[in-house]
Coordinates of C-alpha atoms in Angstrom, one line a residue:
Chain I
M1 CA 87.8 4.6 113.2
I2 CA 88.5 5.1 117.3
K3 CA 91.6 4.6 118.9
L4 CA 92.5 5.5 122.1
E5 CA 96.5 4.4 123.1
N6 CA 97.2 4.8 127.0
I7 CA 94.8 7.5 127.3
S8 CA 94.0 8.6 131.5
K9 CA 91.6 11.0 133.1
T10 CA 92.2 12.4 136.4
Y11 CA 89.6 15.2 137.8
R12 CA 91.1 17.2 141.1
T13 CA 89.4 19.0 143.5
R14 CA 90.9 20.8 146.0
S15 CA 91.4 18.2 148.5
V16 CA 90.7 15.1 146.3
E17 CA 92.0 13.3 143.3
T18 CA 89.6 11.2 141.3
L19 CA 90.8 8.7 138.9
A20 CA 88.4 8.7 135.8
L21 CA 90.2 6.5 133.5
D22 CA 93.8 4.5 134.0
K23 CA 95.5 4.1 129.9
I24 CA 92.6 2.8 128.3
N25 CA 93.6 1.4 125.1
L26 CA 90.5 0.3 122.5
E27 CA 90.1 -0.1 119.2
V28 CA 86.4 0.4 117.4
K29 CA 86.2 -0.2 113.7
R30 CA 84.0 1.8 111.5
G31 CA 80.5 0.3 111.1
E32 CA 80.6 -1.6 114.7
F33 CA 78.0 -1.3 117.5
V34 CA 80.0 -1.4 120.8
S35 CA 78.4 -1.4 124.3
V36 CA 80.3 0.1 127.3
M37 CA 79.1 -1.4 131.0
G38 CA 80.2 -1.0 134.4
P39 CA 79.1 0.4 137.7
S40 CA 78.3 3.7 138.1
G41 CA 81.2 6.2 138.4
C42 CA 83.5 3.5 136.9
G43 CA 84.5 6.5 134.0
K44 CA 81.7 4.9 131.3
S45 CA 80.4 8.7 130.4
T46 CA 84.3 9.8 130.7
L47 CA 84.9 7.7 128.3
L48 CA 82.0 8.1 125.9
N49 CA 82.8 12.9 126.1
I50 CA 86.5 12.0 125.5
I51 CA 85.8 10.4 122.5
G52 CA 83.3 13.2 121.6
L53 CA 85.7 15.5 122.4
L54 CA 83.9 17.2 125.2
D55 CA 86.6 16.4 127.3
E56 CA 90.4 16.6 127.3
P57 CA 92.6 13.7 128.3
D58 CA 95.2 14.2 130.3
Q59 CA 97.5 12.0 128.3
G60 CA 97.7 9.4 125.8
K61 CA 96.7 9.4 122.1
L62 CA 92.9 9.9 120.6
Q63 CA 92.2 9.5 116.7
L64 CA 89.3 9.8 115.1
E65 CA 88.4 8.6 111.8
G66 CA 92.1 8.2 110.9
N67 CA 93.0 12.0 112.7
L68 CA 95.1 11.9 115.5
I69 CA 93.9 14.7 117.7
T70 CA 97.1 16.6 118.6
G71 CA 95.3 19.7 120.1
Y72 CA 92.4 21.0 121.7
E73 CA 91.3 24.1 120.3
D74 CA 87.8 25.5 120.7
K75 CA 86.9 25.8 117.0
K76 CA 88.8 22.6 115.5
T77 CA 87.1 20.4 117.8
A78 CA 84.0 22.0 118.1
G79 CA 84.1 21.3 114.0
M80 CA 85.2 17.5 114.5
R81 CA 82.3 17.2 116.8
N82 CA 80.2 18.5 114.2
H83 CA 80.7 16.6 111.9
L84 CA 82.0 13.6 112.9
V85 CA 79.9 12.8 116.1
G86 CA 76.4 13.1 117.2
F87 CA 75.4 12.6 121.1
I88 CA 72.3 10.7 122.9
F89 CA 72.2 11.6 126.3
Q90 CA 70.1 9.5 128.5
S91 CA 68.4 12.7 129.9
F92 CA 67.7 13.6 125.7
H93 CA 68.9 17.1 126.6
L94 CA 66.7 18.4 124.0
I95 CA 66.3 22.0 124.8
K96 CA 62.7 22.9 126.3
E97 CA 62.3 26.6 124.6
L98 CA 62.9 25.0 121.1
D99 CA 59.8 22.8 119.2
V100 CA 61.2 19.7 117.9
Y101 CA 62.0 21.1 114.4
D102 CA 64.5 23.0 115.7
N103 CA 66.2 21.2 118.3
V104 CA 66.7 18.9 115.5
E105 CA 67.8 21.3 112.8
L106 CA 70.6 22.5 116.0
P107 CA 73.9 20.9 114.5
L108 CA 73.0 22.0 111.3
L109 CA 72.8 25.3 112.3
Y110 CA 76.6 25.3 113.3
R111 CA 77.5 24.6 109.3
K112 CA 77.2 26.7 106.4
M113 CA 73.7 24.8 104.7
P114 CA 71.2 26.1 102.7
A115 CA 67.8 26.5 104.6
A116 CA 66.1 24.5 102.4
E117 CA 68.6 20.9 102.5
R118 CA 68.6 21.7 106.4
K119 CA 65.0 21.4 105.9
Q120 CA 64.8 18.3 103.7
R121 CA 67.5 16.7 106.6
V122 CA 65.8 17.4 109.1
V123 CA 62.3 15.8 107.9
A124 CA 64.2 13.1 106.5
S125 CA 66.0 12.2 110.2
L126 CA 62.5 13.1 112.1
E127 CA 61.0 10.2 109.4
Q128 CA 63.2 8.1 110.2
V129 CA 62.7 8.1 113.7
G130 CA 59.1 8.1 113.1
L131 CA 58.5 11.6 114.6
S132 CA 57.6 13.3 111.7
N133 CA 54.0 13.5 113.4
R134 CA 55.3 15.7 116.4
M135 CA 58.0 18.4 114.2
Y136 CA 55.8 21.4 116.0
H137 CA 55.9 19.8 119.6
Y138 CA 57.4 21.1 122.4
P139 CA 59.3 18.7 124.7
S140 CA 57.0 19.5 127.5
Q141 CA 54.8 17.9 125.4
M142 CA 55.4 14.5 124.6
S143 CA 56.7 11.4 126.6
G144 CA 60.3 10.4 126.9
G145 CA 60.1 7.8 124.5
Q146 CA 59.1 10.8 121.6
C147 CA 61.7 13.2 123.7
Q148 CA 64.1 10.4 123.0
R149 CA 63.1 10.0 119.4
A150 CA 64.1 13.5 118.8
A151 CA 67.4 13.7 120.3
I152 CA 68.5 10.5 118.0
A153 CA 66.4 12.5 114.8
R154 CA 68.8 15.4 116.4
A155 CA 71.8 13.5 116.6
I156 CA 71.6 11.7 113.2
T157 CA 70.3 14.8 111.1
G158 CA 74.7 16.2 110.8
Q159 CA 74.7 12.1 109.2
P160 CA 77.8 11.9 111.4
R161 CA 80.2 8.5 111.0
I162 CA 79.7 7.9 115.1
I163 CA 77.3 8.2 117.5
L164 CA 77.9 8.2 121.5
A165 CA 74.9 6.9 123.1
D166 CA 75.0 7.2 126.7
E167 CA 72.7 5.7 128.5
P168 CA 70.1 6.0 126.0
T169 CA 67.3 3.7 127.5
G170 CA 68.2 4.8 131.0
N171 CA 65.0 7.0 131.5
L172 CA 62.7 4.8 129.4
D173 CA 60.3 2.0 130.2
S174 CA 61.2 -1.5 128.7
K175 CA 59.1 -1.4 125.7
V176 CA 60.1 2.0 124.3
G177 CA 63.6 1.2 125.6
H178 CA 63.5 -1.4 122.9
E179 CA 62.2 0.5 120.2
V180 CA 65.1 2.8 121.0
M181 CA 67.8 0.3 120.8
G182 CA 66.1 -1.0 117.5
I183 CA 66.3 2.4 115.8
L184 CA 70.0 2.4 117.1
T185 CA 70.7 -0.5 115.1
D186 CA 69.1 -0.1 112.3
L187 CA 71.5 3.2 111.9
N188 CA 74.4 1.0 113.3
K189 CA 73.2 -1.5 110.0
A190 CA 73.3 1.9 107.4
G191 CA 77.1 2.4 108.4
T192 CA 76.7 4.5 111.4
T193 CA 79.7 3.5 114.6
I194 CA 77.8 3.4 117.9
V195 CA 79.3 3.1 121.3
M196 CA 76.7 3.2 123.7
V197 CA 77.1 3.2 127.5
T198 CA 74.6 0.9 129.0
H199 CA 73.6 -0.7 132.1
D200 CA 71.6 -2.6 130.8
E201 CA 72.9 -6.2 130.0
S202 CA 70.0 -7.3 127.7
L203 CA 70.8 -4.4 125.0
A204 CA 74.2 -4.8 125.7
K205 CA 74.2 -8.4 124.3
E206 CA 72.0 -6.7 121.4
T207 CA 75.4 -5.3 120.5
H208 CA 78.3 -6.9 118.8
R209 CA 81.0 -6.2 121.4
I210 CA 80.8 -5.4 125.1
I211 CA 83.7 -3.5 127.0
R212 CA 83.7 -3.9 130.3
L213 CA 85.2 -0.9 132.6
F214 CA 86.2 -1.0 136.3
D215 CA 87.4 1.8 138.3
G216 CA 88.9 3.5 134.9
R217 CA 89.7 0.3 133.9
L218 CA 89.4 -1.8 130.9
V219 CA 88.3 -5.6 132.6
G220 CA 87.0 -7.6 129.3
Chain Z
M1 CA 70.8 31.0 113.5
L2 CA 69.5 34.6 114.0
K3 CA 65.8 33.0 113.7
N4 CA 66.9 30.2 116.5
Y5 CA 68.3 33.0 118.6
L6 CA 65.3 34.8 118.3
K7 CA 63.5 32.1 119.0
I8 CA 65.1 30.9 122.6
F9 CA 65.6 35.0 123.2
L10 CA 61.7 35.2 123.3
K11 CA 61.2 32.2 124.6
V12 CA 63.6 32.9 127.4
A13 CA 62.2 36.4 127.8
T14 CA 58.3 35.4 128.2
Q15 CA 59.5 32.2 130.7
N16 CA 61.7 34.5 133.1
K17 CA 59.4 37.7 133.6
L18 CA 61.1 38.8 136.7
F19 CA 64.9 38.8 135.1
T20 CA 63.1 40.5 131.4
F21 CA 61.2 42.9 133.8
L22 CA 63.7 44.1 136.1
S23 CA 66.3 44.3 132.9
L24 CA 64.1 46.1 131.1
F25 CA 62.9 48.3 133.8
G26 CA 66.6 49.8 134.3
I27 CA 67.3 50.1 130.6
S28 CA 64.5 51.3 130.1
L29 CA 65.0 54.4 132.6
T30 CA 68.6 54.8 131.6
I31 CA 67.2 55.6 128.0
M32 CA 64.9 57.5 128.6
F33 CA 67.0 60.2 130.5
V34 CA 69.6 60.0 128.7
M35 CA 67.2 60.8 125.6
I36 CA 65.7 63.5 127.8
F37 CA 68.9 65.2 128.1
S38 CA 69.8 64.3 124.6
M39 CA 66.7 66.1 123.3
T40 CA 66.7 69.4 125.1
F41 CA 70.6 69.3 124.7
N42 CA 69.6 69.3 120.8
K43 CA 66.6 71.9 121.3
M44 CA 68.6 74.2 122.6
V45 CA 71.7 73.8 120.0
K46 CA 69.7 73.4 116.9
G47 CA 67.1 76.6 117.8
S48 CA 63.8 76.5 116.8
G49 CA 61.2 78.8 116.6
P50 CA 62.9 82.3 116.3
E51 CA 65.6 80.6 116.8
K52 CA 65.4 78.4 114.1
D53 CA 68.3 79.7 112.0
L54 CA 70.8 79.7 115.6
K55 CA 73.4 77.7 113.3
M56 CA 74.3 80.9 111.7
M57 CA 74.8 82.7 114.6
L58 CA 77.5 83.8 116.2
F59 CA 77.8 85.6 120.2
A60 CA 79.7 88.3 121.6
D61 CA 78.2 88.1 125.8
H62 CA 81.2 88.3 127.7
V63 CA 84.1 90.6 127.7
K64 CA 86.9 90.5 130.6
T65 CA 89.0 93.5 131.8
E66 CA 91.8 93.1 133.7
S67 CA 94.1 96.1 135.4
Q68 CA 97.2 96.1 135.5
G69 CA 99.8 96.8 138.1
K70 CA 100.0 96.6 142.5
N71 CA 95.6 97.0 143.2
R72 CA 94.8 94.3 140.2
S73 CA 91.5 93.8 139.3
I74 CA 89.7 91.3 137.3
N75 CA 85.8 92.3 135.9
T76 CA 84.0 90.1 133.7
N77 CA 80.3 91.4 132.3
F78 CA 78.5 91.6 129.3
L79 CA 79.5 94.4 126.5
S80 CA 78.8 98.0 127.2
Q81 CA 75.7 99.8 125.1
S82 CA 79.6 102.1 123.8
L83 CA 81.1 99.0 122.3
C84 CA 78.3 97.7 120.7
E85 CA 76.8 100.2 119.1
N86 CA 80.7 102.0 118.0
Y87 CA 82.4 98.7 117.4
F88 CA 80.2 95.6 116.9
K89 CA 77.4 96.8 115.1
K90 CA 79.8 97.4 112.4
V91 CA 81.6 94.8 111.8
T92 CA 81.1 94.3 107.8
S93 CA 82.1 90.5 107.4
A94 CA 78.1 89.3 109.3
T95 CA 75.4 90.0 107.1
I96 CA 73.1 91.2 110.2
T97 CA 74.1 92.6 113.1
S98 CA 71.9 93.1 116.6
M99 CA 72.3 94.1 120.2
Y100 CA 70.3 93.2 122.9
R101 CA 70.4 92.9 127.0
T102 CA 67.7 90.6 129.2
D103 CA 66.5 92.1 132.7
Q104 CA 63.6 91.0 135.0
W105 CA 60.4 93.4 135.4
A106 CA 58.2 92.4 138.8
F107 CA 54.8 93.4 138.8
I108 CA 51.6 93.1 140.6
L109 CA 48.3 92.3 138.1
N110 CA 44.9 91.7 139.5
G111 CA 46.1 91.2 143.0
K112 CA 48.9 88.3 141.5
H113 CA 52.6 89.2 141.7
Y114 CA 54.3 88.5 138.5
E115 CA 58.2 88.3 137.8
K116 CA 59.0 88.2 133.8
P117 CA 61.5 88.9 131.3
Y118 CA 62.4 91.6 129.0
M119 CA 64.4 92.5 126.0
M120 CA 65.7 95.5 125.3
T121 CA 66.8 95.4 121.9
D122 CA 67.7 97.2 118.4
A123 CA 65.2 97.3 115.5
E124 CA 67.8 93.9 113.6
F125 CA 67.0 92.0 116.5
W126 CA 63.8 91.0 114.4
K127 CA 65.8 90.6 111.5
V128 CA 68.0 88.0 113.2
F129 CA 65.6 86.6 114.9
G130 CA 62.4 84.6 112.9
F131 CA 59.7 85.7 115.0
H132 CA 56.1 84.9 113.9
F133 CA 54.0 87.9 114.6
L134 CA 50.1 87.3 115.4
Q135 CA 49.7 90.9 115.0
G136 CA 51.3 94.5 113.9
R137 CA 54.7 94.9 113.3
P138 CA 58.3 94.9 114.8
Y139 CA 59.5 98.8 115.7
T140 CA 62.2 100.0 113.5
N141 CA 65.3 101.7 113.9
E142 CA 63.1 104.7 113.6
D143 CA 61.2 103.8 116.6
I144 CA 64.7 103.1 117.8
V145 CA 66.3 106.7 117.0
N146 CA 63.6 108.2 118.0
Q147 CA 63.3 106.2 121.6
N148 CA 59.4 106.0 120.6
H149 CA 57.3 104.0 123.5
C150 CA 56.5 101.3 121.8
V151 CA 56.6 97.4 122.8
V152 CA 56.2 94.1 121.2
I153 CA 54.8 91.1 123.0
T154 CA 54.3 87.4 123.6
Q155 CA 51.0 85.9 122.9
S156 CA 50.8 84.6 127.2
I157 CA 51.8 88.3 127.9
R158 CA 49.1 89.8 125.9
N159 CA 46.9 86.8 127.1
L160 CA 48.0 87.7 130.6
F161 CA 47.3 91.7 130.4
F162 CA 43.9 91.9 127.9
G163 CA 42.4 88.1 128.3
D164 CA 40.7 87.5 125.7
E165 CA 40.9 90.8 123.6
K166 CA 42.6 89.5 120.1
D167 CA 43.0 92.6 118.6
V168 CA 45.4 94.9 121.3
L169 CA 47.3 97.2 118.6
G170 CA 47.8 100.4 119.6
K171 CA 46.8 99.3 123.2
T172 CA 49.4 100.1 126.1
I173 CA 50.9 98.5 128.7
R174 CA 52.7 100.0 131.9
V175 CA 56.1 98.7 131.9
L176 CA 58.8 99.7 134.7
Q177 CA 57.3 103.2 135.1
L178 CA 56.7 103.9 131.0
Q179 CA 53.7 103.7 129.6
L180 CA 54.2 101.6 126.5
T181 CA 52.0 101.1 123.2
V182 CA 52.0 97.5 121.3
T183 CA 53.2 97.7 117.9
G184 CA 53.2 93.8 117.5
V185 CA 52.3 90.4 119.4
V186 CA 54.5 87.4 118.3
E187 CA 54.3 83.4 119.4
D188 CA 56.0 82.5 122.3
P189 CA 59.4 81.7 122.0
S190 CA 60.7 77.5 123.0
S191 CA 61.0 77.7 126.2
A192 CA 64.5 75.6 125.9
S193 CA 65.5 78.8 124.1
Q194 CA 68.9 80.1 125.7
N195 CA 68.9 83.6 124.0
I196 CA 64.9 84.8 123.7
S197 CA 63.2 85.4 126.8
D198 CA 59.1 84.6 126.7
G199 CA 58.0 88.2 127.5
I200 CA 57.8 91.9 126.0
F201 CA 60.7 93.6 123.7
I202 CA 61.1 97.3 124.2
P203 CA 63.9 99.4 121.9
Y204 CA 66.8 99.8 124.0
T205 CA 66.9 103.6 123.4
V206 CA 63.4 103.9 125.3
M207 CA 65.4 103.0 128.9
P208 CA 69.0 103.4 129.2
W209 CA 70.9 101.1 131.1
P210 CA 70.3 102.4 134.8
Y211 CA 74.0 101.6 135.9
G212 CA 76.0 104.5 134.0
Q213 CA 77.8 104.0 130.8
E214 CA 81.2 102.0 131.0
P215 CA 83.4 102.1 128.0
I216 CA 83.4 98.4 127.7
L217 CA 81.5 96.4 130.2
G218 CA 77.6 96.6 130.6
P219 CA 74.7 94.8 130.3
Y220 CA 74.9 93.9 126.3
T221 CA 75.4 90.8 124.1
V222 CA 75.5 91.0 120.7
V223 CA 74.8 88.7 117.9
F224 CA 76.3 88.0 114.2
K225 CA 74.1 86.3 111.7
A226 CA 75.8 85.2 108.8
N227 CA 74.3 83.8 105.4
S228 CA 77.1 80.9 105.2
K229 CA 79.0 79.3 107.9
A230 CA 81.8 80.3 105.5
Q231 CA 81.6 83.9 107.0
F232 CA 82.6 82.8 110.6
P233 CA 86.2 83.1 110.5
A234 CA 86.2 86.7 109.3
I235 CA 83.8 87.2 111.8
Y236 CA 86.3 86.2 114.4
K237 CA 88.8 88.1 113.1
E238 CA 86.8 91.5 112.3
V239 CA 86.3 91.5 116.3
Q240 CA 89.2 89.8 117.6
D241 CA 91.2 93.0 116.1
I242 CA 88.3 95.3 117.6
I243 CA 89.2 94.1 120.7
T244 CA 93.1 94.1 120.1
R245 CA 93.0 97.5 118.7
L246 CA 90.9 99.0 121.7
D247 CA 93.3 96.6 124.1
R248 CA 96.4 98.5 122.8
A249 CA 94.9 101.8 123.3
D250 CA 94.4 101.5 126.7
D251 CA 97.3 101.1 129.5
Q252 CA 95.7 100.4 132.5
W253 CA 93.6 97.5 130.7
T254 CA 93.8 94.6 129.2
I255 CA 91.0 93.4 127.4
T256 CA 89.9 89.8 125.9
L257 CA 86.8 88.9 124.2
Q258 CA 86.5 85.3 123.9
G259 CA 84.2 84.3 120.8
P260 CA 82.5 85.1 119.2
R261 CA 80.7 81.9 119.9
N262 CA 78.2 79.5 118.8
Q263 CA 75.4 78.5 120.6
F264 CA 77.2 75.1 121.1
E265 CA 80.2 76.9 122.8
K266 CA 77.9 79.3 124.5
M267 CA 76.8 76.6 126.6
M268 CA 79.5 74.7 127.0
I269 CA 81.9 77.6 128.3
G270 CA 79.1 79.5 129.6
W271 CA 80.9 82.0 132.4
D272 CA 84.5 80.8 132.1
M273 CA 86.8 82.9 131.4
S274 CA 89.8 81.2 132.2
E275 CA 92.9 81.2 129.7
D276 CA 92.8 77.6 130.4
I277 CA 89.8 76.7 129.5
A278 CA 89.3 73.3 128.0
S279 CA 88.1 73.7 124.7
P280 CA 84.4 73.7 123.8
I281 CA 84.5 69.6 122.8
G282 CA 86.9 68.6 125.6
K283 CA 84.0 70.2 127.6
F284 CA 81.2 68.1 125.6
M285 CA 83.5 64.8 126.1
K286 CA 83.5 65.6 130.0
Y287 CA 79.2 65.4 129.3
I288 CA 79.8 62.5 127.2
L289 CA 81.9 60.8 129.9
W290 CA 79.4 61.4 132.6
G291 CA 76.6 60.3 130.0
L292 CA 78.6 56.7 129.9
A293 CA 78.8 56.5 134.0
F294 CA 75.4 57.0 134.0
I295 CA 74.9 53.6 132.0
F296 CA 77.5 52.4 133.4
L297 CA 75.8 51.5 136.4
P298 CA 72.6 49.5 135.6
A299 CA 74.6 48.1 132.7
V300 CA 76.7 46.7 135.5
N301 CA 73.4 45.6 137.2
L302 CA 72.2 44.1 133.8
M303 CA 75.5 42.3 134.0
A304 CA 75.4 40.7 137.4
L305 CA 71.6 39.7 135.9
N306 CA 73.4 37.8 133.0
F307 CA 76.3 36.4 134.9
A308 CA 73.7 34.9 137.1
R309 CA 71.4 33.7 134.3
I310 CA 74.5 31.6 132.6
R311 CA 73.8 29.2 135.8
E312 CA 70.2 28.8 134.1
R313 CA 71.0 28.3 130.8
G314 CA 74.0 25.7 131.1
E315 CA 71.7 22.5 129.9
E316 CA 71.0 24.7 127.0
I317 CA 74.5 26.0 125.8
A318 CA 76.4 22.3 126.9
V319 CA 74.2 20.8 124.1
R320 CA 74.8 23.5 121.7
K321 CA 78.3 23.3 122.7
S322 CA 78.4 18.9 121.9
F323 CA 76.3 19.8 118.2
G324 CA 78.8 21.8 117.0
A325 CA 78.8 25.4 118.5
N326 CA 82.1 26.9 119.4
S327 CA 82.9 29.8 121.9
G328 CA 82.3 32.5 119.6
S329 CA 79.3 31.5 118.2
L330 CA 77.7 31.2 122.0
R331 CA 79.4 34.7 122.5
G332 CA 77.2 35.4 119.8
Q333 CA 73.8 34.3 120.7
F334 CA 74.3 35.6 124.0
I335 CA 75.6 39.2 122.8
F336 CA 72.6 39.1 120.4
E337 CA 69.9 38.2 122.9
N338 CA 71.2 40.5 125.1
L339 CA 71.2 43.7 122.1
M340 CA 67.9 42.5 121.5
L341 CA 67.0 43.4 125.2
T342 CA 68.5 46.4 124.8
L343 CA 66.9 47.3 122.3
I344 CA 63.4 46.7 123.6
G345 CA 64.4 48.6 126.7
G346 CA 65.8 51.5 124.5
V347 CA 62.3 51.5 122.3
I348 CA 60.2 51.4 126.0
G349 CA 62.8 54.0 126.7
I350 CA 62.4 57.0 123.6
I351 CA 58.8 56.0 124.3
L352 CA 59.0 56.6 128.1
S353 CA 60.9 59.9 127.3
F354 CA 58.5 61.1 124.8
V355 CA 55.2 60.5 127.8
M356 CA 57.7 62.2 130.5
I357 CA 58.2 65.4 128.7
T358 CA 54.6 65.6 127.3
L359 CA 53.9 65.3 131.1
L360 CA 56.5 67.0 132.9
G361 CA 58.0 69.0 130.3
S362 CA 56.8 72.0 131.9
S363 CA 57.7 71.4 135.4
L364 CA 61.2 69.1 134.4
S365 CA 64.8 70.8 134.0
V366 CA 67.5 69.9 133.0
P367 CA 70.8 71.4 133.9
I368 CA 72.8 72.7 131.7
S369 CA 75.7 74.4 133.3
G370 CA 76.3 76.2 136.9
F371 CA 74.3 78.5 136.1
D372 CA 71.2 77.9 133.4
S373 CA 68.8 74.6 133.5
V374 CA 66.3 74.7 131.1
P375 CA 62.7 73.0 130.4
V376 CA 62.9 69.7 128.9
G377 CA 61.7 69.9 125.0
F378 CA 61.4 67.3 121.9
S379 CA 64.0 67.4 119.2
F380 CA 64.2 63.9 117.5
D381 CA 66.5 63.6 114.7
L382 CA 68.7 61.4 113.8
K383 CA 71.0 62.5 115.6
I384 CA 69.2 62.1 118.7
F385 CA 68.1 58.3 117.6
G386 CA 71.7 58.2 116.7
V387 CA 72.3 58.7 120.4
A388 CA 69.4 56.7 121.7
L389 CA 70.6 53.6 119.3
I390 CA 74.6 53.9 120.4
S391 CA 73.5 54.0 124.1
C392 CA 71.5 50.8 123.6
L393 CA 75.1 49.4 122.0
I394 CA 76.8 50.4 124.6
F395 CA 74.7 49.2 127.6
G396 CA 74.2 45.8 125.8
L397 CA 77.7 45.1 124.9
F398 CA 78.9 46.3 127.7
S399 CA 76.4 44.3 129.7
G400 CA 76.6 41.3 127.5
V401 CA 80.0 41.0 126.8
L402 CA 81.8 39.7 129.9
P403 CA 79.1 36.9 130.6
A404 CA 78.9 36.3 127.0
I405 CA 82.9 35.0 127.5
R406 CA 82.5 33.1 130.6
M407 CA 79.4 31.3 129.5
S408 CA 81.2 30.3 126.2
K409 CA 84.2 29.2 128.1
M410 CA 81.9 27.0 130.6
K411 CA 82.6 22.8 130.6
P412 CA 79.5 21.2 128.8
V413 CA 80.8 18.1 130.9
I414 CA 78.8 19.8 133.9
Y415 CA 76.0 20.8 132.8
L416 CA 75.5 17.5 131.0
K417 CA 75.9 15.6 134.1
G418 CA 72.7 17.5 135.9
G419 CA 74.4 20.9 136.7
E420 CA 77.4 22.9 138.2
K421 CA 79.4 21.6 141.2

């Protein structure tokens, strides 16, 4: 499903080189729920960005759903992001100018999909996260938990096979964090592969496997 | 998708009021100036009122004589009376041919000093130009031949000389030592007219040109009116044949005449009689280039604002990229938003141009050539709508494309982490 072979990534400024990932080898099977842990700056988000084709590795091979990513052409990677991957971010990243409905509809707008089908999918996704009563609210009118539910609905509305969640509970209190974790667990039970970056050991223990990173290397 | 872009555009526009105001201010002012210039230009070329058939007219108004030999001399002027009467008025390929001259007349009335134009014309003048007579009739060929002291006056002259009195036929006014009897009153011609003056009209035989009778050069313009533009080549050939004959018959002078020319050519070329003269289209293109340069400066300003705005919208762009937007669709979105902004600015600009013309029309003028500047005027048709639309598109595309390209190339990871570093 997701396979990384010798993936390395270095960030360069004029004076500093930072090795973010150092020869990472990792395989995540279809339907697995994996959590990635490690201290700040160890490369967790970089790993997620590379899996999600938002960033390009300096070397190594990446396979998604059996497709070897050989080139990073804009249209091709955009298409794969749209169909294969759904992102959930710590700070939600909902577009504040759009209401919940329009935010959730976003991934579908980049597909040639009839409006009626889009509507059906958006409504279904919002019902799945328990937010159908907030469809026409703007992000500024909702709590953090509701915003993250909306972000999850946006991530799943395109029915991707992989969900990449970067500290999805990081900005939420423990109770709401567990509710969000519950939604992710349900999604995983329905067959979605999930890779989640987290600092919360207790949440990580709820996943199938914990991957630990330190200074850009896998340590466990 | 467009609905989504439109929602974002409206939200961003209403949230960032300063940006929206500055953008719309620049766009609407630019479009307003482009509109005022275009409408005035269009009005002059298209003609209105007595000049409503301007497109069917050709003008011969500048002739050049050049002496050969040691004491080379070049003279350029209007046409002489004899050239008009003996040659051009006999051109058979035109449907009607008329001759006229224009001058200024200074007078004191009720203690106030006035300066008004007057036109000395033949009788055909009234057939070429479609004046609306409020009273009376035009003078006839008989009046021309008999040098009858008659005059047709405009409505504003009637009001000036006779006040509230409506029936002024048979009354006399004194013009340049002549006592003239009013035979007709016409509506005032448009202030944008390039060929007709707003004043009085007198038979040209009543008052000969005071500076002598030259064979070629003089004060007159000839206008050839056709029923169809298909007659134009024949008129042109006949007129040029006349000039060639006259030139061959004269050993001392070389005679050249540009044209006859239509209104557009007349305005573009003006008095320039040089042999290497640019074509009217070439000169028109220069005006277009000036217009583009005029649009260019505020567009650069908007471009700079747009570049600044990219940073503000970095998060949104990153999110869109994360969920499948490619660079092309992001460029499309940004250009769409910019075009929407310029179209709104364009509509405001069009409204402003109408307001400006209505409020200040008589005191504003547009420079057309080194000699002429004309009062601005309304003339809104499909062409003008096209000019406004194209100006908006150029403005929108020019100011939007480069920022859109830069925006579409940005790395989403930077903004998802919380900002540009």
